[in-house]
mmCIF file of C-alpha atoms in Angstrom:
data_model
loop_
_atom_site.group_PDB
_atom_site.id
_atom_site.type_symbol
_atom_site.label_atom_id
_atom_site.label_comp_id
_atom_site.label_asym_id
_atom_site.label_seq_id
_atom_site.Cartn_x
_atom_site.Cartn_y
_atom_site.Cartn_z
ATOM 1 C CA LYS A 3 26.749 -19.508 -19.914
ATOM 2 C CA LEU A 4 25.576 -18.967 -23.513
ATOM 3 C CA ARG A 5 25.102 -22.016 -25.731
ATOM 4 C CA MET A 6 24.700 -21.541 -29.448
ATOM 5 C CA PRO A 7 21.691 -23.459 -30.788
ATOM 6 C CA SER A 8 22.445 -26.270 -33.288
ATOM 7 C CA CYS A 9 20.741 -24.323 -36.087
ATOM 8 C CA LEU A 10 23.306 -21.534 -35.663
ATOM 9 C CA LEU A 11 26.184 -24.065 -35.712
ATOM 10 C CA LYS A 12 24.933 -25.442 -39.044
ATOM 11 C CA LEU A 13 24.586 -21.900 -40.376
ATOM 12 C CA THR A 14 28.184 -21.191 -39.342
ATOM 13 C CA ARG A 15 29.510 -24.134 -41.417
ATOM 14 C CA VAL A 16 27.522 -23.015 -44.446
ATOM 15 C CA VAL A 17 28.653 -19.391 -44.164
ATOM 16 C CA LEU A 18 32.336 -20.225 -43.698
ATOM 17 C CA SER A 19 32.304 -22.030 -47.054
ATOM 18 C CA HIS A 20 30.807 -18.980 -48.850
ATOM 19 C CA LYS A 21 31.501 -15.273 -49.397
ATOM 20 C CA PRO A 22 32.840 -12.915 -46.654
ATOM 21 C CA CYS A 23 29.666 -10.772 -46.703
ATOM 22 C CA ALA A 24 27.744 -13.773 -45.420
ATOM 23 C CA LEU A 25 30.126 -13.827 -42.442
ATOM 24 C CA PHE A 26 28.807 -10.387 -41.510
ATOM 25 C CA ILE A 27 25.242 -11.776 -41.498
ATOM 26 C CA LEU A 28 26.315 -14.605 -39.187
ATOM 27 C CA ILE A 29 27.993 -12.208 -36.729
ATOM 28 C CA PHE A 30 24.878 -10.029 -36.720
ATOM 29 C CA VAL A 31 22.610 -13.040 -36.002
ATOM 30 C CA PHE A 32 24.856 -14.293 -33.202
ATOM 31 C CA VAL A 33 25.144 -10.863 -31.517
ATOM 32 C CA SER A 34 21.356 -10.428 -31.712
ATOM 33 C CA PHE A 35 20.846 -13.842 -30.107
ATOM 34 C CA ALA A 36 23.332 -13.112 -27.302
ATOM 35 C CA TYR A 37 21.759 -9.720 -26.569
ATOM 36 C CA HIS A 38 18.266 -11.209 -26.505
ATOM 37 C CA LYS A 39 19.319 -13.934 -24.072
ATOM 38 C CA LEU A 40 21.208 -11.628 -21.734
ATOM 39 C CA TYR A 41 18.569 -8.887 -21.682
ATOM 40 C CA TRP A 42 15.409 -10.959 -21.318
ATOM 41 C CA GLY A 43 16.924 -13.758 -19.249
ATOM 42 C CA ILE A 44 15.733 -16.585 -21.544
ATOM 43 C CA GLY A 45 16.397 -19.943 -19.944
ATOM 44 C CA GLU A 46 16.329 -18.505 -16.395
ATOM 45 C CA ASP A 47 15.116 -20.656 -13.553
ATOM 46 C CA PRO A 48 11.351 -19.927 -13.614
ATOM 47 C CA LYS A 49 11.249 -19.864 -9.803
ATOM 48 C CA SER A 50 13.572 -16.876 -9.727
ATOM 49 C CA SER A 51 11.669 -14.790 -12.266
ATOM 50 C CA VAL A 52 9.354 -12.030 -11.065
ATOM 51 C CA PRO A 53 6.010 -11.452 -12.809
ATOM 52 C CA THR A 54 5.848 -8.138 -14.635
ATOM 53 C CA TYR A 55 2.165 -8.162 -15.565
ATOM 54 C CA GLY A 56 1.547 -4.754 -17.089
ATOM 55 C CA LEU A 57 4.910 -3.027 -17.481
ATOM 56 C CA SER A 58 5.808 -2.082 -21.023
ATOM 57 C CA ALA A 59 8.271 -4.481 -22.641
ATOM 58 C CA GLU A 60 11.371 -2.325 -22.208
ATOM 59 C CA ILE A 61 10.928 -1.948 -18.423
ATOM 60 C CA SER A 62 11.916 -4.652 -15.951
ATOM 61 C CA CYS A 63 11.813 -4.861 -12.162
ATOM 62 C CA ALA A 64 15.529 -4.036 -12.006
ATOM 63 C CA HIS A 65 14.814 -0.554 -13.403
ATOM 64 C CA TYR A 66 12.273 0.129 -10.680
ATOM 65 C CA VAL A 67 13.272 -1.696 -7.539
ATOM 66 C CA PRO A 68 16.670 -1.461 -5.847
ATOM 67 C CA SER A 69 18.508 -4.418 -4.397
ATOM 68 C CA PRO A 70 17.428 -5.342 -0.838
ATOM 69 C CA LEU A 71 20.564 -3.590 0.450
ATOM 70 C CA ASP A 72 19.123 -0.262 -0.701
ATOM 71 C CA ILE A 73 15.820 -0.710 1.136
ATOM 72 C CA ALA A 74 15.753 1.544 4.178
ATOM 73 C CA GLY A 75 14.671 0.726 7.689
ATOM 74 C CA GLY A 76 16.669 -2.405 8.471
ATOM 75 C CA PRO A 77 15.050 -5.596 9.765
ATOM 76 C CA SER A 78 11.740 -5.187 11.562
ATOM 77 C CA PRO A 79 11.619 -5.772 15.320
ATOM 78 C CA SER A 80 8.724 -8.158 14.590
ATOM 79 C CA THR A 81 7.229 -9.467 11.386
ATOM 80 C CA GLY A 82 3.493 -8.828 11.759
ATOM 81 C CA ASN A 83 1.665 -8.231 8.479
ATOM 82 C CA VAL A 84 0.992 -4.772 7.087
ATOM 83 C CA PHE A 85 -2.536 -4.646 5.590
ATOM 84 C CA PHE A 86 -4.070 -2.406 2.935
ATOM 85 C CA VAL A 87 -7.720 -2.800 1.881
ATOM 86 C CA GLU A 88 -9.663 -1.678 -1.216
ATOM 87 C CA THR A 89 -13.401 -2.212 -0.620
ATOM 88 C CA SER A 90 -14.600 -0.870 -4.006
ATOM 89 C CA GLU A 91 -14.415 -2.884 -7.246
ATOM 90 C CA GLN A 92 -11.541 -0.608 -8.353
ATOM 91 C CA THR A 93 -8.544 -2.419 -9.906
ATOM 92 C CA SER A 94 -6.636 0.544 -11.397
ATOM 93 C CA PRO A 95 -4.492 1.755 -8.488
ATOM 94 C CA SER A 96 -3.568 5.444 -8.407
ATOM 95 C CA TYR A 97 -0.046 6.813 -7.966
ATOM 96 C CA LEU A 98 -0.875 7.454 -4.293
ATOM 97 C CA PHE A 99 -2.098 3.867 -3.772
ATOM 98 C CA SER A 100 1.126 2.579 -5.341
ATOM 99 C CA CYS A 101 3.226 4.957 -3.242
ATOM 100 C CA SER A 102 1.466 3.878 -0.016
ATOM 101 C CA VAL A 103 2.218 0.211 -0.622
ATOM 102 C CA GLU A 104 5.756 0.853 -1.927
ATOM 103 C CA SER A 105 6.697 3.081 1.029
ATOM 104 C CA ALA A 106 5.324 0.510 3.515
ATOM 105 C CA THR A 107 7.202 -2.262 1.712
ATOM 106 C CA ARG A 108 10.529 -0.413 1.786
ATOM 107 C CA THR A 109 10.216 0.427 5.491
ATOM 108 C CA HIS A 110 9.047 -3.105 6.444
ATOM 109 C CA PRO A 111 11.329 -5.454 4.464
ATOM 110 C CA ALA A 112 10.861 -8.297 6.987
ATOM 111 C CA SER A 113 7.033 -8.090 6.990
ATOM 112 C CA ARG A 114 4.443 -9.339 4.529
ATOM 113 C CA VAL A 115 2.636 -6.385 2.978
ATOM 114 C CA VAL A 116 -0.828 -7.725 2.128
ATOM 115 C CA VAL A 117 -3.056 -5.757 -0.276
ATOM 116 C CA LEU A 118 -6.669 -7.019 -0.195
ATOM 117 C CA MET A 119 -8.839 -5.899 -3.125
ATOM 118 C CA LYS A 120 -12.548 -6.623 -3.518
ATOM 119 C CA GLY A 121 -12.367 -6.176 -7.293
ATOM 120 C CA LEU A 122 -9.925 -9.049 -7.864
ATOM 121 C CA ALA A 123 -11.475 -12.277 -9.155
ATOM 122 C CA LYS A 124 -11.319 -15.068 -6.585
ATOM 123 C CA GLY A 125 -9.201 -18.046 -7.544
ATOM 124 C CA ASN A 126 -7.724 -16.209 -10.534
ATOM 125 C CA ALA A 127 -3.935 -16.294 -10.289
ATOM 126 C CA SER A 128 -3.205 -13.430 -12.689
ATOM 127 C CA LEU A 129 -3.590 -9.773 -11.795
ATOM 128 C CA PRO A 130 -5.142 -7.201 -14.132
ATOM 129 C CA LYS A 131 -2.685 -5.602 -16.546
ATOM 130 C CA HIS A 132 -1.785 -2.355 -14.824
ATOM 131 C CA TRP A 133 1.590 -0.715 -14.197
ATOM 132 C CA ALA A 134 1.012 -0.473 -10.405
ATOM 133 C CA PHE A 135 0.525 -4.242 -10.015
ATOM 134 C CA SER A 136 3.622 -4.846 -12.145
ATOM 135 C CA LEU A 137 5.663 -2.447 -10.057
ATOM 136 C CA LEU A 138 4.447 -3.681 -6.653
ATOM 137 C CA THR A 139 4.878 -7.374 -7.449
ATOM 138 C CA CYS A 140 8.566 -6.625 -8.051
ATOM 139 C CA PHE A 141 8.884 -6.427 -4.245
ATOM 140 C CA PRO A 142 9.246 -9.940 -2.808
ATOM 141 C CA ASN A 143 7.239 -9.189 0.364
ATOM 142 C CA VAL A 144 4.120 -7.780 -1.364
ATOM 143 C CA GLU A 145 1.047 -10.026 -1.691
ATOM 144 C CA ILE A 146 -1.971 -8.790 -3.659
ATOM 145 C CA ARG A 147 -5.047 -10.902 -2.927
ATOM 146 C CA PRO A 148 -8.826 -10.897 -3.436
ATOM 147 C CA LEU A 149 -10.853 -9.572 -0.485
ATOM 148 C CA ASP A 150 -13.465 -12.168 0.528
ATOM 149 C CA LEU A 151 -15.743 -10.188 2.841
ATOM 150 C CA THR A 152 -17.996 -13.087 3.905
ATOM 151 C CA GLU A 153 -14.950 -15.082 4.958
ATOM 152 C CA LEU A 154 -13.313 -12.072 6.669
ATOM 153 C CA PHE A 155 -16.390 -11.270 8.803
ATOM 154 C CA SER A 156 -17.234 -14.904 9.645
ATOM 155 C CA GLY A 157 -16.920 -15.716 13.342
ATOM 156 C CA THR A 158 -17.216 -12.032 14.377
ATOM 157 C CA PRO A 159 -20.114 -9.788 15.539
ATOM 158 C CA LEU A 160 -20.031 -8.182 12.065
ATOM 159 C CA ALA A 161 -21.024 -11.347 10.166
ATOM 160 C CA GLN A 162 -24.786 -10.715 10.641
ATOM 161 C CA TRP A 163 -24.441 -6.986 9.970
ATOM 162 C CA PHE A 164 -22.756 -7.637 6.614
ATOM 163 C CA LEU A 165 -25.459 -10.052 5.421
ATOM 164 C CA GLN A 166 -28.246 -7.435 5.660
ATOM 165 C CA PRO A 167 -28.924 -6.359 2.018
ATOM 166 C CA GLN A 168 -30.231 -2.863 2.877
ATOM 167 C CA ARG A 169 -26.711 -1.877 3.985
ATOM 168 C CA GLN A 170 -25.647 -1.477 0.339
ATOM 169 C CA GLN A 171 -28.124 1.436 -0.062
ATOM 170 C CA GLU A 172 -26.482 3.571 2.643
ATOM 171 C CA PRO A 173 -24.700 6.719 1.386
ATOM 172 C CA HIS A 174 -21.297 5.976 2.949
ATOM 173 C CA PHE A 175 -21.385 2.192 2.575
ATOM 174 C CA LEU A 176 -17.911 1.750 0.990
ATOM 175 C CA HIS A 177 -16.305 3.797 3.763
ATOM 176 C CA VAL A 178 -18.272 1.964 6.462
ATOM 177 C CA LEU A 179 -17.220 -1.345 4.888
ATOM 178 C CA SER A 180 -13.601 -0.202 5.053
ATOM 179 C CA ASP A 181 -14.073 0.763 8.737
ATOM 180 C CA ALA A 182 -15.447 -2.741 9.364
ATOM 181 C CA CYS A 183 -12.616 -4.512 7.538
ATOM 182 C CA ARG A 184 -9.825 -2.809 9.459
ATOM 183 C CA ILE A 185 -11.117 -3.589 12.938
ATOM 184 C CA VAL A 186 -11.835 -7.225 11.989
ATOM 185 C CA LEU A 187 -8.376 -7.627 10.379
ATOM 186 C CA MET A 188 -6.735 -6.271 13.523
ATOM 187 C CA TRP A 189 -8.812 -8.506 15.790
ATOM 188 C CA LYS A 190 -8.388 -11.685 13.724
ATOM 189 C CA PHE A 191 -4.772 -11.386 12.582
ATOM 190 C CA GLY A 192 -3.120 -8.447 14.334
ATOM 191 C CA GLY A 193 -0.361 -6.405 12.694
ATOM 192 C CA ILE A 194 -0.634 -2.982 11.084
ATOM 193 C CA TYR A 195 -3.482 -1.529 9.046
ATOM 194 C CA LEU A 196 -2.952 1.510 6.790
ATOM 195 C CA ASP A 197 -5.262 3.445 4.484
ATOM 196 C CA THR A 198 -4.077 3.627 0.871
ATOM 197 C CA ASP A 199 -3.368 7.365 1.208
ATOM 198 C CA PHE A 200 -0.444 7.135 3.631
ATOM 199 C CA ILE A 201 3.222 7.645 2.809
ATOM 200 C CA VAL A 202 5.289 5.633 5.304
ATOM 201 C CA LEU A 203 8.604 7.137 6.414
ATOM 202 C CA LYS A 204 9.756 4.741 9.158
ATOM 203 C CA ASN A 205 9.187 1.210 10.386
ATOM 204 C CA LEU A 206 5.925 1.152 12.387
ATOM 205 C CA GLN A 207 6.378 -2.193 14.120
ATOM 206 C CA ASN A 208 7.381 -0.736 17.497
ATOM 207 C CA LEU A 209 4.079 1.186 17.690
ATOM 208 C CA THR A 210 2.072 -1.701 19.172
ATOM 209 C CA ASN A 211 -1.560 -1.518 20.331
ATOM 210 C CA ALA A 212 -1.714 2.044 19.081
ATOM 211 C CA LEU A 213 -3.764 4.467 17.021
ATOM 212 C CA GLY A 214 -3.302 8.149 16.216
ATOM 213 C CA ILE A 215 -4.933 11.395 17.306
ATOM 214 C CA GLN A 216 -6.082 13.360 14.246
ATOM 215 C CA ASP A 217 -7.073 16.522 16.114
ATOM 216 C CA ASN A 218 -7.942 17.804 19.599
ATOM 217 C CA ASP A 219 -10.633 15.346 20.554
ATOM 218 C CA GLU A 220 -10.738 12.652 17.893
ATOM 219 C CA LEU A 221 -8.835 9.511 16.981
ATOM 220 C CA ASN A 222 -8.569 8.206 13.427
ATOM 221 C CA GLY A 223 -8.368 4.592 12.206
ATOM 222 C CA ALA A 224 -6.382 5.262 9.017
ATOM 223 C CA PHE A 225 -3.453 3.748 10.972
ATOM 224 C CA LEU A 226 -4.013 0.915 13.454
ATOM 225 C CA SER A 227 -1.466 -1.389 15.068
ATOM 226 C CA PHE A 228 -2.733 -4.165 17.357
ATOM 227 C CA GLU A 229 -1.946 -7.637 18.565
ATOM 228 C CA ALA A 230 -4.419 -10.290 17.393
ATOM 229 C CA LYS A 231 -7.517 -10.860 19.601
ATOM 230 C CA HIS A 232 -6.872 -7.660 21.552
ATOM 231 C CA LYS A 233 -9.743 -6.709 23.888
ATOM 232 C CA PHE A 234 -9.804 -3.128 22.564
ATOM 233 C CA MET A 235 -10.531 -4.362 19.021
ATOM 234 C CA GLU A 236 -13.160 -6.748 20.380
ATOM 235 C CA LEU A 237 -14.913 -3.770 22.017
ATOM 236 C CA CYS A 238 -14.678 -1.874 18.714
ATOM 237 C CA MET A 239 -16.455 -4.734 16.913
ATOM 238 C CA GLN A 240 -19.182 -4.809 19.584
ATOM 239 C CA ASP A 241 -19.670 -1.022 19.407
ATOM 240 C CA PHE A 242 -19.789 -1.202 15.591
ATOM 241 C CA VAL A 243 -22.903 -3.398 15.773
ATOM 242 C CA GLN A 244 -24.561 -2.014 18.945
ATOM 243 C CA ASN A 245 -24.244 1.679 18.014
ATOM 244 C CA TYR A 246 -24.537 1.235 14.251
ATOM 245 C CA ASN A 247 -25.483 4.235 12.118
ATOM 246 C CA GLY A 248 -24.406 4.045 8.474
ATOM 247 C CA TRP A 249 -26.035 7.385 7.585
ATOM 248 C CA VAL A 250 -23.674 9.613 9.597
ATOM 249 C CA TRP A 251 -20.216 10.187 8.096
ATOM 250 C CA GLY A 252 -17.454 8.888 10.420
ATOM 251 C CA HIS A 253 -19.842 7.342 12.972
ATOM 252 C CA GLN A 254 -18.397 3.842 12.351
ATOM 253 C CA GLY A 255 -14.828 5.134 11.922
ATOM 254 C CA PRO A 256 -13.118 7.960 13.870
ATOM 255 C CA GLU A 257 -16.168 8.480 16.112
ATOM 256 C CA LEU A 258 -16.342 4.770 17.002
ATOM 257 C CA LEU A 259 -12.644 4.586 17.926
ATOM 258 C CA THR A 260 -12.960 7.788 19.965
ATOM 259 C CA ARG A 261 -16.039 6.464 21.825
ATOM 260 C CA VAL A 262 -14.356 3.163 22.665
ATOM 261 C CA PHE A 263 -11.059 4.774 23.733
ATOM 262 C CA LYS A 264 -12.833 7.247 26.037
ATOM 263 C CA LYS A 265 -14.667 4.370 27.731
ATOM 264 C CA TRP A 266 -11.487 2.244 27.825
ATOM 265 C CA CYS A 267 -9.585 5.007 29.646
ATOM 266 C CA SER A 268 -12.573 6.643 31.456
ATOM 267 C CA LEU A 269 -11.725 9.935 29.744
ATOM 268 C CA GLY A 270 -13.752 13.010 28.863
ATOM 269 C CA THR A 271 -11.228 14.380 26.356
ATOM 270 C CA ILE A 272 -8.693 12.579 24.167
ATOM 271 C CA LYS A 273 -5.043 13.336 24.806
ATOM 272 C CA SER A 274 -1.711 11.761 23.850
ATOM 273 C CA MET A 275 -1.349 8.973 26.388
ATOM 274 C CA SER A 276 -1.232 5.249 27.045
ATOM 275 C CA CYS A 277 -3.771 3.519 29.245
ATOM 276 C CA LYS A 278 -4.406 -0.178 29.928
ATOM 277 C CA GLY A 279 -1.853 -1.041 27.237
ATOM 278 C CA VAL A 280 -3.358 1.031 24.374
ATOM 279 C CA SER A 281 -1.640 4.210 23.133
ATOM 280 C CA ALA A 282 -3.195 7.302 21.588
ATOM 281 C CA LEU A 283 -0.266 8.684 19.588
ATOM 282 C CA ALA A 284 0.441 12.420 19.351
ATOM 283 C CA ARG A 285 -0.802 14.021 16.129
ATOM 284 C CA GLU A 286 2.660 14.430 14.581
ATOM 285 C CA VAL A 287 3.325 10.658 14.657
ATOM 286 C CA VAL A 288 0.958 9.722 11.795
ATOM 287 C CA TYR A 289 -1.173 12.835 11.110
ATOM 288 C CA PRO A 290 1.461 15.632 10.996
ATOM 289 C CA ILE A 291 -0.631 17.610 8.480
ATOM 290 C CA PRO A 292 -4.112 18.171 9.987
ATOM 291 C CA TRP A 293 -6.972 17.539 7.543
ATOM 292 C CA GLN A 294 -7.899 21.230 7.763
ATOM 293 C CA ASN A 295 -4.397 22.111 6.391
ATOM 294 C CA TRP A 296 -4.263 19.508 3.593
ATOM 295 C CA LYS A 297 -3.311 22.179 1.012
ATOM 296 C CA LYS A 298 0.097 22.443 2.715
ATOM 297 C CA LEU A 299 0.953 19.139 0.972
ATOM 298 C CA PHE A 300 0.974 21.014 -2.351
ATOM 299 C CA GLU A 301 3.066 23.968 -1.134
ATOM 300 C CA ALA A 302 6.844 24.222 -1.655
ATOM 301 C CA VAL A 303 8.994 23.510 1.411
ATOM 302 C CA SER A 304 12.776 23.655 1.870
ATOM 303 C CA ALA A 305 14.734 20.509 2.752
ATOM 304 C CA LEU A 306 15.290 21.940 6.240
ATOM 305 C CA GLU A 307 11.585 22.666 6.732
ATOM 306 C CA LEU A 308 10.759 19.149 5.560
ATOM 307 C CA GLN A 309 13.274 17.613 7.977
ATOM 308 C CA LYS A 310 11.888 19.673 10.873
ATOM 309 C CA LEU A 311 8.277 18.915 9.967
ATOM 310 C CA LEU A 312 8.852 15.163 9.824
ATOM 311 C CA LYS A 313 11.276 14.832 12.757
ATOM 312 C CA ASN A 314 8.868 12.880 14.976
ATOM 313 C CA THR A 315 6.759 11.444 12.153
ATOM 314 C CA TYR A 316 6.417 7.788 11.166
ATOM 315 C CA ALA A 317 3.916 8.234 8.327
ATOM 316 C CA VAL A 318 2.066 11.077 6.596
ATOM 317 C CA HIS A 319 -1.664 10.851 5.895
ATOM 318 C CA ILE A 320 -2.466 12.554 2.568
ATOM 319 C CA TRP A 321 -6.236 13.031 3.135
ATOM 320 C CA ASN A 322 -7.063 11.765 -0.356
ATOM 321 C CA LYS A 323 -10.804 12.438 0.066
ATOM 322 C CA LEU A 324 -9.939 16.164 0.161
ATOM 323 C CA SER A 325 -6.749 16.314 -1.919
ATOM 324 C CA HIS A 326 -7.380 13.923 -4.838
ATOM 325 C CA GLY A 327 -8.516 16.586 -7.313
ATOM 326 C CA THR A 328 -5.485 18.849 -6.793
ATOM 327 C CA LYS A 329 -2.789 18.924 -9.482
ATOM 328 C CA LEU A 330 0.698 18.018 -8.269
ATOM 329 C CA GLU A 331 3.687 19.323 -10.240
ATOM 330 C CA ILE A 332 6.349 16.610 -10.808
ATOM 331 C CA PRO A 333 9.186 17.319 -10.178
ATOM 332 C CA SER A 334 8.757 20.236 -7.758
ATOM 333 C CA GLN A 335 9.557 21.356 -4.231
ATOM 334 C CA ALA A 336 5.970 20.692 -3.120
ATOM 335 C CA LEU A 337 5.919 18.741 0.142
ATOM 336 C CA LEU A 338 3.967 15.860 -1.429
ATOM 337 C CA ALA A 339 6.321 15.670 -4.454
ATOM 338 C CA GLN A 340 9.324 15.478 -2.089
ATOM 339 C CA LEU A 341 7.655 12.699 -0.079
ATOM 340 C CA TYR A 342 7.022 10.726 -3.298
ATOM 341 C CA SER A 343 10.625 11.125 -4.487
ATOM 342 C CA GLN A 344 12.149 10.050 -1.141
ATOM 343 C CA PHE A 345 9.831 7.298 0.079
ATOM 344 C CA CYS A 346 8.393 5.693 -3.075
ATOM 345 C CA PRO A 347 11.084 6.323 -5.724
ATOM 346 C CA ALA A 348 9.802 3.628 -8.112
ATOM 347 C CA THR A 349 6.301 5.144 -8.196
ATOM 348 C CA TYR A 350 7.863 8.603 -8.510
ATOM 349 C CA ALA A 351 9.929 7.456 -11.522
ATOM 350 C CA LYS A 352 6.711 6.230 -13.163
ATOM 351 C CA MET A 353 5.004 9.569 -12.417
ATOM 352 C CA LYS A 354 7.884 11.485 -14.035
ATOM 353 C CA GLN A 355 7.821 9.157 -17.038
ATOM 354 C CA ASP A 356 4.084 9.759 -17.507
#
């Protein structure tokens, strides 16, 4: 309900006693006031307003984010958290980062999607001014928080490892730190962990105590789904410290998970299977495009091809380490462009606008 301020009421009395042209001025002022109130929601209940930190003034959440009824996937079977982690000081998320979080949020409407970023100031309530934060905070189930590494590793075998200053000099330290964070998050809290270069197509909650095969004889930790305090994750933490080598790429990541799974199942070679309650998922579930074929993401595919390719797929890993320098035409029939448009439409709209 619009209420005219008292100053406008006084102005009305003055104008009505003067010339007709002044009446036009009054109408113009009133219409401007009404438009301003309706469009910007002045006088709204502050609890119901959504922060729009860095979006330009003419864009609001309503332009970007559909009503909950339009969010795909239906209610989650369970409501474990979905975690994303940024271990660098970076606070300017890329389109792919935004798409990863948006696609996970849309497919997990009943879960908290927690984005932990080392670069965020602790205890500071406001996020940096950046369109991606503005867009993602439009979703009610997204939480963007500082990553406190000392607190995260406390009470685990990795606490001592993290406190050794020479670690920072290792060539792959940021990646190793990310490998450490994901296994500790899974052990402490359980839920789902995803790298920030995934596009999520379906709800992942029914893939419990699971990780994916990336190729013939190796697992990858870019997707993990585990119950809290699971023995498998405990063994991963122990192996991380006992067999530590920060100088070999992947030794603390895919190689660690592969080592532990082979021991867990007494296997010589990794295959799609479940043993002692832990599943190694077939490649097409979360790594449908092998890292060797990453260029396929930038090739045109028909709608039918896309449907066939993703039939048994829950999420697509984009292999950002390899693909980040490649130009993506927007809009186009490229596989990656089609994934953006279908599974993170708000990010895609921003990409088209830019």
